[in-house]
Structures are given as C-alpha cells and as structure tokens.
PDB file of C-alpha atoms in Angstrom:
ATOM      1  CA  MET A   1      -4.481 -50.205 100.509  1.00  0.00           C
ATOM      2  CA  LYS A   2      -4.766 -52.624  97.605  1.00  0.00           C
ATOM      3  CA  LEU A   3      -6.352 -52.050  94.206  1.00  0.00           C
ATOM      4  CA  GLU A   4      -7.905 -54.973  92.369  1.00  0.00           C
ATOM      5  CA  VAL A   5      -9.232 -54.809  88.834  1.00  0.00           C
ATOM      6  CA  PHE A   6     -12.755 -56.177  88.362  1.00  0.00           C
ATOM      7  CA  ALA A   7     -14.026 -56.428  84.787  1.00  0.00           C
ATOM      8  CA  TYR A   8     -17.175 -57.679  83.062  1.00  0.00           C
ATOM      9  CA  VAL A   9     -16.901 -59.845  79.940  1.00  0.00           C
ATOM     10  CA  ASP A  10     -19.147 -61.698  77.524  1.00  0.00           C
ATOM     11  CA  GLY A  11     -18.452 -65.442  77.731  1.00  0.00           C
ATOM     12  CA  LEU A  12     -17.015 -65.702  81.226  1.00  0.00           C
ATOM     13  CA  GLU A  13     -16.450 -69.486  81.197  1.00  0.00           C
ATOM     14  CA  GLU A  14     -14.345 -69.290  78.017  1.00  0.00           C
ATOM     15  CA  ALA A  15     -12.579 -66.160  79.299  1.00  0.00           C
ATOM     16  CA  VAL A  16     -11.494 -67.993  82.471  1.00  0.00           C
ATOM     17  CA  VAL A  17      -9.641 -70.624  80.418  1.00  0.00           C
ATOM     18  CA  PHE A  18      -8.266 -67.985  78.047  1.00  0.00           C
ATOM     19  CA  TYR A  19      -6.726 -65.740  80.724  1.00  0.00           C
ATOM     20  CA  GLN A  20      -5.302 -68.733  82.583  1.00  0.00           C
ATOM     21  CA  SER A  21      -3.387 -69.615  79.405  1.00  0.00           C
ATOM     22  CA  VAL A  22      -2.356 -66.018  78.633  1.00  0.00           C
ATOM     23  CA  PHE A  23      -0.919 -65.180  82.045  1.00  0.00           C
ATOM     24  CA  GLY A  24      -0.471 -68.553  83.740  1.00  0.00           C
ATOM     25  CA  ALA A  25      -3.013 -67.213  86.241  1.00  0.00           C
ATOM     26  CA  LYS A  26      -4.328 -69.381  89.030  1.00  0.00           C
ATOM     27  CA  ILE A  27      -7.911 -69.158  90.221  1.00  0.00           C
ATOM     28  CA  ASN A  28      -8.241 -67.823  93.755  1.00  0.00           C
ATOM     29  CA  PRO A  29     -10.904 -70.092  95.308  1.00  0.00           C
ATOM     30  CA  ASN A  30     -11.347 -67.739  98.278  1.00  0.00           C
ATOM     31  CA  ASN A  31     -12.557 -64.886  96.042  1.00  0.00           C
ATOM     32  CA  SER A  32     -14.312 -66.869  93.290  1.00  0.00           C
ATOM     33  CA  PHE A  33     -17.983 -67.752  93.418  1.00  0.00           C
ATOM     34  CA  LYS A  34     -20.001 -70.227  91.389  1.00  0.00           C
ATOM     35  CA  ASN A  35     -23.654 -70.367  90.383  1.00  0.00           C
ATOM     36  CA  ASP A  36     -25.846 -73.361  91.178  1.00  0.00           C
ATOM     37  CA  ASP A  37     -25.080 -74.825  87.728  1.00  0.00           C
ATOM     38  CA  GLY A  38     -21.306 -74.786  88.438  1.00  0.00           C
ATOM     39  CA  SER A  39     -20.510 -71.829  86.175  1.00  0.00           C
ATOM     40  CA  TYR A  40     -18.656 -68.844  87.601  1.00  0.00           C
ATOM     41  CA  GLU A  41     -20.547 -65.874  88.977  1.00  0.00           C
ATOM     42  CA  ILE A  42     -17.192 -64.235  89.780  1.00  0.00           C
ATOM     43  CA  CYS A  43     -13.735 -65.629  89.022  1.00  0.00           C
ATOM     44  CA  SER A  44     -10.710 -64.136  90.747  1.00  0.00           C
ATOM     45  CA  PHE A  45      -7.221 -64.760  89.363  1.00  0.00           C
ATOM     46  CA  MET A  46      -3.866 -64.645  91.138  1.00  0.00           C
ATOM     47  CA  LEU A  47      -0.773 -63.793  89.115  1.00  0.00           C
ATOM     48  CA  ASP A  48       2.692 -65.019  89.994  1.00  0.00           C
ATOM     49  CA  ASP A  49       3.802 -61.517  91.035  1.00  0.00           C
ATOM     50  CA  GLY A  50       1.130 -61.187  93.740  1.00  0.00           C
ATOM     51  CA  ASN A  51      -1.277 -59.086  91.666  1.00  0.00           C
ATOM     52  CA  SER A  52      -4.828 -60.184  90.959  1.00  0.00           C
ATOM     53  CA  PHE A  53      -7.889 -59.412  88.870  1.00  0.00           C
ATOM     54  CA  SER A  54     -11.468 -60.642  88.799  1.00  0.00           C
ATOM     55  CA  LEU A  55     -14.030 -61.221  86.066  1.00  0.00           C
ATOM     56  CA  ALA A  56     -17.802 -61.560  85.991  1.00  0.00           C
ATOM     57  CA  GLU A  57     -20.263 -62.189  83.165  1.00  0.00           C
ATOM     58  CA  ARG A  58     -21.531 -58.962  81.607  1.00  0.00           C
ATOM     59  CA  LYS A  59     -25.295 -59.316  82.013  1.00  0.00           C
ATOM     60  CA  GLY A  60     -28.315 -57.706  83.641  1.00  0.00           C
ATOM     61  CA  GLU A  61     -27.426 -54.471  85.396  1.00  0.00           C
ATOM     62  CA  SER A  62     -23.766 -54.872  84.468  1.00  0.00           C
ATOM     63  CA  ALA A  63     -24.509 -55.101  80.717  1.00  0.00           C
ATOM     64  CA  ILE A  64     -23.467 -52.170  78.594  1.00  0.00           C
ATOM     65  CA  GLU A  65     -25.392 -51.446  75.423  1.00  0.00           C
ATOM     66  CA  GLY A  66     -23.393 -51.558  72.198  1.00  0.00           C
ATOM     67  CA  GLU A  67     -21.075 -53.822  70.312  1.00  0.00           C
ATOM     68  CA  ALA A  68     -18.773 -56.318  71.971  1.00  0.00           C
ATOM     69  CA  ASN A  69     -15.016 -55.871  71.551  1.00  0.00           C
ATOM     70  CA  THR A  70     -15.176 -52.066  71.702  1.00  0.00           C
ATOM     71  CA  GLY A  71     -13.091 -51.840  74.851  1.00  0.00           C
ATOM     72  CA  ASN A  72     -13.813 -50.543  78.293  1.00  0.00           C
ATOM     73  CA  ILE A  73     -13.056 -47.169  79.772  1.00  0.00           C
ATOM     74  CA  ILE A  74     -10.329 -48.820  81.850  1.00  0.00           C
ATOM     75  CA  GLN A  75      -7.161 -50.218  80.322  1.00  0.00           C
ATOM     76  CA  LEU A  76      -5.314 -53.037  82.064  1.00  0.00           C
ATOM     77  CA  CYS A  77      -1.552 -52.456  81.966  1.00  0.00           C
ATOM     78  CA  MET A  78       0.835 -55.338  82.504  1.00  0.00           C
ATOM     79  CA  HIS A  79       4.436 -54.305  83.167  1.00  0.00           C
ATOM     80  CA  TYR A  80       7.102 -56.903  82.391  1.00  0.00           C
ATOM     81  CA  LYS A  81      10.767 -56.766  83.312  1.00  0.00           C
ATOM     82  CA  LYS A  82      13.334 -56.967  80.502  1.00  0.00           C
ATOM     83  CA  GLY A  83      14.143 -60.547  81.503  1.00  0.00           C
ATOM     84  CA  ASP A  84      10.482 -61.528  81.039  1.00  0.00           C
ATOM     85  CA  LEU A  85      10.220 -60.492  77.387  1.00  0.00           C
ATOM     86  CA  SER A  86       9.250 -64.026  76.333  1.00  0.00           C
ATOM     87  CA  LYS A  87       6.263 -63.883  78.730  1.00  0.00           C
ATOM     88  CA  LEU A  88       5.177 -60.563  77.222  1.00  0.00           C
ATOM     89  CA  GLU A  89       5.489 -61.942  73.685  1.00  0.00           C
ATOM     90  CA  LYS A  90       3.447 -65.039  74.610  1.00  0.00           C
ATOM     91  CA  ALA A  91       0.708 -62.925  76.237  1.00  0.00           C
ATOM     92  CA  TYR A  92       0.619 -60.636  73.178  1.00  0.00           C
ATOM     93  CA  ALA A  93       0.347 -63.573  70.775  1.00  0.00           C
ATOM     94  CA  LEU A  94      -2.564 -65.087  72.727  1.00  0.00           C
ATOM     95  CA  LEU A  95      -4.388 -61.805  73.369  1.00  0.00           C
ATOM     96  CA  SER A  96      -4.066 -60.815  69.691  1.00  0.00           C
ATOM     97  CA  ASP A  97      -6.292 -63.667  68.513  1.00  0.00           C
ATOM     98  CA  GLY A  98      -9.585 -62.009  67.539  1.00  0.00           C
ATOM     99  CA  ALA A  99      -8.442 -58.681  68.994  1.00  0.00           C
ATOM    100  CA  ASN A 100      -8.884 -55.102  67.879  1.00  0.00           C
ATOM    101  CA  ILE A 101      -5.201 -54.139  67.768  1.00  0.00           C
ATOM    102  CA  ARG A 102      -4.784 -50.408  68.253  1.00  0.00           C
ATOM    103  CA  TRP A 103      -0.997 -50.695  67.860  1.00  0.00           C
ATOM    104  CA  PRO A 104       0.967 -53.902  67.585  1.00  0.00           C
ATOM    105  CA  LEU A 105       3.891 -54.879  69.768  1.00  0.00           C
ATOM    106  CA  GLN A 106       6.570 -52.287  68.983  1.00  0.00           C
ATOM    107  CA  PRO A 107       9.124 -49.943  70.517  1.00  0.00           C
ATOM    108  CA  LYS A 108       8.000 -46.532  71.748  1.00  0.00           C
ATOM    109  CA  GLU A 109      10.026 -43.640  73.108  1.00  0.00           C
ATOM    110  CA  TRP A 110       9.372 -44.794  76.703  1.00  0.00           C
ATOM    111  CA  THR A 111       9.913 -48.560  76.275  1.00  0.00           C
ATOM    112  CA  SER A 112      11.499 -51.187  74.062  1.00  0.00           C
ATOM    113  CA  HIS A 113       8.254 -53.195  73.734  1.00  0.00           C
ATOM    114  CA  THR A 114       4.627 -52.140  74.111  1.00  0.00           C
ATOM    115  CA  CYS A 115       1.220 -52.679  72.529  1.00  0.00           C
ATOM    116  CA  ASP A 116      -2.387 -51.527  72.888  1.00  0.00           C
ATOM    117  CA  LEU A 117      -5.218 -53.889  72.044  1.00  0.00           C
ATOM    118  CA  ILE A 118      -8.812 -54.773  72.879  1.00  0.00           C
ATOM    119  CA  ASP A 119      -9.112 -58.548  73.231  1.00  0.00           C
ATOM    120  CA  LYS A 120     -11.934 -60.770  72.009  1.00  0.00           C
ATOM    121  CA  TYR A 121     -13.683 -60.427  75.380  1.00  0.00           C
ATOM    122  CA  GLY A 122     -13.681 -56.620  75.180  1.00  0.00           C
ATOM    123  CA  LEU A 123     -10.883 -55.897  77.675  1.00  0.00           C
ATOM    124  CA  ARG A 124      -8.327 -53.281  76.675  1.00  0.00           C
ATOM    125  CA  TRP A 125      -4.702 -54.171  77.419  1.00  0.00           C
ATOM    126  CA  CYS A 126      -1.357 -52.438  77.394  1.00  0.00           C
ATOM    127  CA  LEU A 127       1.582 -54.830  77.694  1.00  0.00           C
ATOM    128  CA  MET A 128       5.029 -53.298  78.054  1.00  0.00           C
ATOM    129  CA  VAL A 129       8.574 -53.744  79.254  1.00  0.00           C
ATOM    130  CA  TRP A 130       8.915 -51.474  82.259  1.00  0.00           C
ATOM    131  CA  GLY A 131      11.872 -51.289  84.583  1.00  0.00           C
ATOM    132  CA  GLU A 132      14.836 -53.560  84.882  1.00  0.00           C
TER     133      GLU A 132
END
C-alpha cells in the first residue's frame, strides 16, 4: 500500500514552480495532467527519496469557503536526516516567504530542528530532523 498526498491550492501554476525550488521536486509526467490551455489540471511531484505529492487548483467543487492561507486540516510532514540539515534550512527559508509561521525553526524536546507553518498557498508544513 502507498499513501500519496493530494492537496488543493490557489495559484497552481505558481505553486508548481515554488515547490520545485523548495524541494528540488521533479514533475511526474505519468501522473500529471494539463488543461487544453497548457496549464496544469493536476501536477504530481517526485521527491528524491521516492515519496511524492500532487497538487490541483482549488476551484469549483474543491473550493473551500474562507480566507486563503488559513491552512488545511492535513499537515504535510517532511522528515530530514541529520546530514540533510542544509536541505531543511533551505526548504524552511523558501516556505517562510509569505507564510503564517506557527512556530519558527527551533529545537523541541523530540528533535533538534522543527517548525510549523502555513505557506503562501495555504498548505501546512512541519519540517523536522528525524532519525539518523
């Protein structure tokens, strides 16, 4: 069994470029679909560790009433190894731009580095060092 995260955002085309830069994600052409005008209907990303996530524009039946950048019910958690701290710090710096930062990157009792934020596209993230 495999779990894939699928999230809806406002501004999908800009979000595609943004998340590619944050995570070095590659677009999975087999699971991404475009509209007639060339914009993405669904964009699926592959991460270098074999994980993936997909995004679609938040519109029509998938629209949720209320303000943007309030966060979703689901939080996306990215676990980094101690040796990948520079990747975590880069992702945090990029995701922080225009974000609602619930707690900045800091140590907690369970990890040396973690944060909780809602990015400018309304996705809630937890980045942390986890494991060796």
